C-alpha cells in the first residue's frame, strides 16, 4: 500500500469547508462514517466486535465466523495463536465490507459480577496487554483497524452510562490504563473508543485523560471515537480529544452536527481542533485503504473452521482430573450420557453488542456425535432458561419451503411497502428499514410462519421484545399486549433480555398451525436504535424433577456421564451485571445427582466468566470451556478424547465463594475502586484466601517438572528490549506430548511502597514430547519492576524476588534480580 503522508492528509483537510469538516465528525448512520469525495474519502464502515465481525446487518442473512470468547483467547496465553485470530478477523472484516473492528475490549476483570467479563481478557494487566497487542497486530497487519475499548474503567455495567468511577492515580496507571498503553505504544492501535462512564468526575468523552494521556503522553496519532451515544456535550467533547461521535446521523443522535458548527462559528471551539479531528479520520481511512491513493491490504485466506476448533481446544482449562478419567479412551468406551441444556443448545458467545450470527454452531451433542461416540442426551433441567427463538424442526415458512418466516412491512396508511423471507425467527433491524427502501415509512410489520408439532403436548408460543405485539394462530388472537421494559433498563439489557410473553398451545403430533405476529414499530421506546424481537417456541418437556430423574437414570446406565452446565448470552451480557455467580436454576443439584449416579462424571462448564462450582471436589473431572465459538462442540470432542490438549490456563481467579469480591454496584452514582491494586489474585494473596482455582492454573494431560531458573540469561531477549531476561527449564515428565505455560512472577517483600504479594512479570508457552526438557526464554519488561509514584514511573532500586511455575499458586523455582 502506498503510504499517505502527513502533508497529503493536511492538504486534503485544507480542501474542505467548515461544514464539510464538521459533517465528518458524526457517523452517517449507525455503523458508517460519511464519505467526502472532496477529500478522496470513501464511506468507512465500523462493526462489532469481540466475538466475530458482525457487519452492517445483524441477523442470520449475513453470518459471521464466531470466535471463542475473549476470556477463552486469553486462556490460551498464546500470543501467536491470538495474532492468527486477529488475521482471521481481518479476513472476515474484508469479506463483510468492514474497515474498522470495534474490538478488542481490554477492560479488566475487576469483579466477576461484571456483565461483560466474558468480553474482556483477564484480571491481570500484563496478560491483557500481551493478548491485546497480539490481537491488534494480527488485525492491523492485514489492513483492518482495531478499536481498543472502552477507555477507561468500564469494568462493569451497572449504571454504565452515568457512573463516575473514582480511582487513585496509581491504580489507574498500573492496572486499568496499562493494557491501553501497551497496545497504543507497541501495536500502534488505529482507534480507541471512549467509554460511557466517567472517571474522577469527567465523563470519558469529555475527559482530560484523552488529551493528556493519549495525545500528550503516549503520542497517539489514531482516532478517538465515542461509545454509541456516549457523546453528551457539544463544546466540552469537542475540546477534549474526542474525534468522532457515534452513531449518526447528528440530527438523530447529536450532539455535534449543526450545534458544533455554530460553536466553531461563535469562536467557542477552535477550528484547529476540528482540523485535527478530521485529519485523524483521514489517517484512519488511509490506513484501512479508504482514501483514494491508498489501496486496502488483501488479507490472507484462512481455514476458519480448523483455526477456531484448535483455538477453542487450546483455551479449555482442565482444573480437575481424578484418576486420569480424561482423556477418555475411545477403545471400549460404551454409552456416553450427555446431560444439560447447554449440551444440546450451543452457547458459543455472550450477549450484547458482541453477538454475531454464526453460519453454524456445533453444540456438544453435535460434536460428540460427529466424533462417532455412542451418545444419549438428556436435558436434566430446563427451568432457568429463557425460552429460545422458534427454530427447526418446528418453524416453517408459510409455503413450507424451509425453516423460517416471511416478514411484511406496512406504512402508516396500511400499504405494504416491502417484504423479507427469513430463515429464522430472530429479528433485528438496526439501521432503520433502509434495506427495504422505506427508511421512515414502516409503521407496522407482520411475521407469518407455520408451527408444526413433532410430538403431542403443550407448546409455549410467544414473543420477546418491547412495544405492542399481537399474536394469532389460525387467525385466533392468542394475545394483544404492549410489553414494557424495566424502568431504567440499559439498552444492552433491552437488547438481550427484553420481556417475554408466552401462551400455551396444545398440539397433536404432526399438527401444524399458521402463526401471525404483528408489531407496531413505533410503540417501542427503542425505535430510534432499531427494531428487535423474537418469535419464541418451547416444545413440550417434563418438569425439572422429572428431567433430573431421567438424567440420573441415564447416567447410572452409561459408561461415562458428561454434564454440560453453564450460563447463556442472556445471563452474561452487556447492559447489566450478574447479581450472583451461582449457576442459574437447579444445575448444581443436577451435577450432584448425576455424580451420585455415576462416579465417572465429567463436568464441562460452558460460561464466559467464573461461576460457583460447589460440587467441584465431588466429581471426577472438571473442564472449563468458556463460550467456545462456533466450533465449540468439535473442540470439546477433541479434548475429551485426547485428540487435542486442553491447553488453557486461567486468565482470571476462580473464586470458591462470593465472599470478598469487589462489587459493581455504584453508590449514589459513584463507584469507588476501594480495593485499589488488589483485584483478582492480588487480593487473594494479600488476604491469604484460597480461591477454588488460582490465576494461571490448568493441568493439561501430561505432567511437568520445573528444573531450573537462570536470571540474566543469554538468548531470552532476541529483540534487545529493555528488561530482565530469564530462562526457565521444564521437562515433560508424563507420557504424552503436551503444552505448558511457564509463568514468572515478581515480588518485593521488603518494599517501602505497598505492593501485591506477587505480580505476573512474564510468561511463555512451550511444547514438549514425553521426557523432553525445554528451556524457554522470557523477557520481563522494565515496566514489570516499576510503580507509579508522584506523577511518573519509578524504579525502587534493590532486589526483586522472581518465582517461576505453573500458576500464581505453584512456583517451585525462585531467583532474584537486583536493579538500580
Ligand atoms: C458498546 C460498544 C459497542 C457499541 C456499538 C455499545 O453499547 O458498549 O462496545 O461497540 O455499542 O455496538
Short mmCIF file of N, CA and C in Angstrom, two decimals, residues 245-298:
data_model
loop_
_atom_site.label_atom_id
_atom_site.label_comp_id
_atom_site.label_asym_id
_atom_site.label_seq_id
_atom_site.Cartn_x
_atom_site.Cartn_y
_atom_site.Cartn_z
N UNK A 245 -18.14 11.26 16.91
CA UNK A 245 -19.31 10.90 17.72
C UNK A 245 -20.09 9.83 16.98
N UNK A 246 -20.30 8.71 17.64
CA UNK A 246 -21.06 7.61 17.03
C UNK A 246 -22.25 7.29 17.90
N UNK A 247 -23.38 6.82 17.34
CA UNK A 247 -23.60 6.67 15.92
C UNK A 247 -24.12 7.96 15.33
N UNK A 248 -24.51 7.93 14.06
CA UNK A 248 -25.10 9.08 13.43
C UNK A 248 -26.43 8.70 12.84
N UNK A 249 -27.10 9.59 12.17
CA UNK A 249 -26.66 10.95 11.90
C UNK A 249 -26.87 11.89 13.09
N UNK A 250 -26.20 13.05 13.01
CA UNK A 250 -26.23 14.02 14.12
C UNK A 250 -27.65 14.48 14.39
N UNK A 251 -28.48 14.57 13.33
CA UNK A 251 -29.86 15.05 13.54
C UNK A 251 -30.60 14.10 14.47
N UNK A 252 -30.24 12.83 14.44
CA UNK A 252 -30.96 11.88 15.29
C UNK A 252 -30.26 11.67 16.63
N UNK A 253 -28.95 11.62 16.63
CA UNK A 253 -28.26 11.27 17.87
C UNK A 253 -27.45 12.40 18.49
N UNK A 254 -27.17 13.48 17.74
CA UNK A 254 -26.42 14.59 18.30
C UNK A 254 -25.09 14.15 18.86
N UNK A 255 -24.45 15.03 19.66
CA UNK A 255 -24.80 16.43 19.89
C UNK A 255 -23.92 17.38 19.06
N UNK A 256 -23.27 16.85 18.01
CA UNK A 256 -22.42 17.73 17.21
C UNK A 256 -23.20 18.27 16.02
N UNK A 257 -22.85 17.95 14.82
CA UNK A 257 -23.58 18.46 13.65
C UNK A 257 -23.69 19.97 13.69
N UNK A 258 -24.90 20.50 13.46
CA UNK A 258 -25.11 21.95 13.37
C UNK A 258 -24.71 22.68 14.65
N UNK A 259 -24.92 22.03 15.80
CA UNK A 259 -24.58 22.70 17.07
C UNK A 259 -23.07 22.94 17.15
N UNK A 260 -22.29 21.99 16.65
CA UNK A 260 -20.84 22.16 16.67
C UNK A 260 -20.42 23.24 15.66
N UNK A 261 -21.09 23.23 14.53
CA UNK A 261 -20.80 24.24 13.51
C UNK A 261 -20.99 25.64 14.11
N UNK A 262 -22.11 25.81 14.80
CA UNK A 262 -22.40 27.09 15.44
C UNK A 262 -21.33 27.44 16.47
N UNK A 263 -20.94 26.42 17.26
CA UNK A 263 -19.95 26.66 18.32
C UNK A 263 -18.62 27.11 17.72
N UNK A 264 -18.25 26.56 16.58
CA UNK A 264 -16.98 26.97 15.93
C UNK A 264 -17.14 28.40 15.40
N UNK A 265 -18.29 28.64 14.76
CA UNK A 265 -18.51 29.98 14.19
C UNK A 265 -18.53 31.04 15.29
N UNK A 266 -19.04 30.65 16.46
CA UNK A 266 -19.12 31.61 17.57
C UNK A 266 -17.79 31.71 18.32
N UNK A 267 -16.80 30.98 17.87
CA UNK A 267 -15.48 31.06 18.50
C UNK A 267 -15.36 30.28 19.80
N UNK A 268 -16.36 29.42 20.06
CA UNK A 268 -16.28 28.66 21.32
C UNK A 268 -15.44 27.39 21.16
N UNK A 269 -15.29 26.94 19.95
CA UNK A 269 -14.41 25.80 19.68
C UNK A 269 -13.49 26.22 18.55
N UNK A 270 -12.20 26.04 18.76
CA UNK A 270 -11.20 26.46 17.80
C UNK A 270 -11.25 25.58 16.54
N UNK A 271 -11.23 26.20 15.38
CA UNK A 271 -11.29 25.41 14.14
C UNK A 271 -10.08 24.47 14.01
N UNK A 272 -8.96 24.86 14.62
CA UNK A 272 -7.78 23.98 14.55
C UNK A 272 -8.07 22.63 15.19
N UNK A 273 -8.93 22.63 16.22
CA UNK A 273 -9.29 21.35 16.85
C UNK A 273 -10.09 20.49 15.88
N UNK A 274 -10.96 21.14 15.13
CA UNK A 274 -11.78 20.42 14.14
C UNK A 274 -10.86 19.83 13.07
N UNK A 275 -9.89 20.62 12.64
CA UNK A 275 -8.95 20.15 11.61
C UNK A 275 -8.21 18.90 12.09
N UNK A 276 -7.80 18.93 13.36
CA UNK A 276 -7.06 17.78 13.88
C UNK A 276 -7.94 16.53 13.89
N UNK A 277 -9.20 16.71 14.24
CA UNK A 277 -10.11 15.55 14.28
C UNK A 277 -10.30 14.99 12.86
N UNK A 278 -10.48 15.89 11.91
CA UNK A 278 -10.68 15.44 10.53
C UNK A 278 -9.42 14.73 10.03
N UNK A 279 -8.27 15.30 10.38
CA UNK A 279 -7.01 14.69 9.97
C UNK A 279 -6.92 13.26 10.49
N UNK A 280 -7.35 13.06 11.71
CA UNK A 280 -7.28 11.71 12.30
C UNK A 280 -8.26 10.76 11.60
N UNK A 281 -9.41 11.29 11.18
CA UNK A 281 -10.35 10.43 10.43
C UNK A 281 -9.72 10.05 9.09
N UNK A 282 -9.10 11.02 8.44
CA UNK A 282 -8.48 10.72 7.14
C UNK A 282 -7.30 9.75 7.32
N UNK A 283 -6.58 9.90 8.41
CA UNK A 283 -5.43 8.99 8.64
C UNK A 283 -5.94 7.56 8.83
N UNK A 284 -7.02 7.43 9.60
CA UNK A 284 -7.60 6.09 9.78
C UNK A 284 -8.04 5.54 8.42
N UNK A 285 -8.69 6.40 7.63
CA UNK A 285 -9.16 5.96 6.31
C UNK A 285 -7.99 5.52 5.44
N UNK A 286 -6.90 6.29 5.50
CA UNK A 286 -5.72 5.92 4.70
C UNK A 286 -5.21 4.55 5.13
N UNK A 287 -5.21 4.31 6.44
CA UNK A 287 -4.67 3.05 6.96
C UNK A 287 -5.49 1.85 6.52
N UNK A 288 -6.81 2.04 6.43
CA UNK A 288 -7.65 0.90 6.05
C UNK A 288 -7.91 0.86 4.55
N UNK A 289 -7.25 1.76 3.82
CA UNK A 289 -7.41 1.76 2.36
C UNK A 289 -8.68 2.46 1.90
N UNK A 290 -9.15 3.42 2.69
CA UNK A 290 -10.40 4.09 2.35
C UNK A 290 -10.24 5.49 1.81
N UNK A 291 -8.99 5.85 1.50
CA UNK A 291 -8.72 7.18 0.95
C UNK A 291 -8.17 6.95 -0.45
N UNK A 292 -8.58 7.76 -1.43
CA UNK A 292 -8.08 7.43 -2.76
C UNK A 292 -6.57 7.60 -2.77
N UNK A 293 -5.92 6.68 -3.47
CA UNK A 293 -4.46 6.66 -3.45
C UNK A 293 -3.94 5.60 -2.49
N UNK A 294 -4.79 5.12 -1.57
CA UNK A 294 -4.37 4.04 -0.65
C UNK A 294 -5.24 2.83 -0.98
N UNK A 295 -4.61 1.71 -1.20
CA UNK A 295 -5.44 0.53 -1.51
C UNK A 295 -5.42 -0.41 -0.32
N UNK A 296 -6.55 -1.08 -0.06
CA UNK A 296 -6.59 -1.95 1.10
C UNK A 296 -5.66 -3.15 0.93
N UNK A 297 -5.13 -3.61 2.04
CA UNK A 297 -4.35 -4.85 2.01
C UNK A 297 -5.35 -5.98 1.82
N UNK A 298 -4.96 -6.97 1.06
CA UNK A 298 -5.84 -8.11 0.86
C UNK A 298 -5.48 -9.18 1.89
#
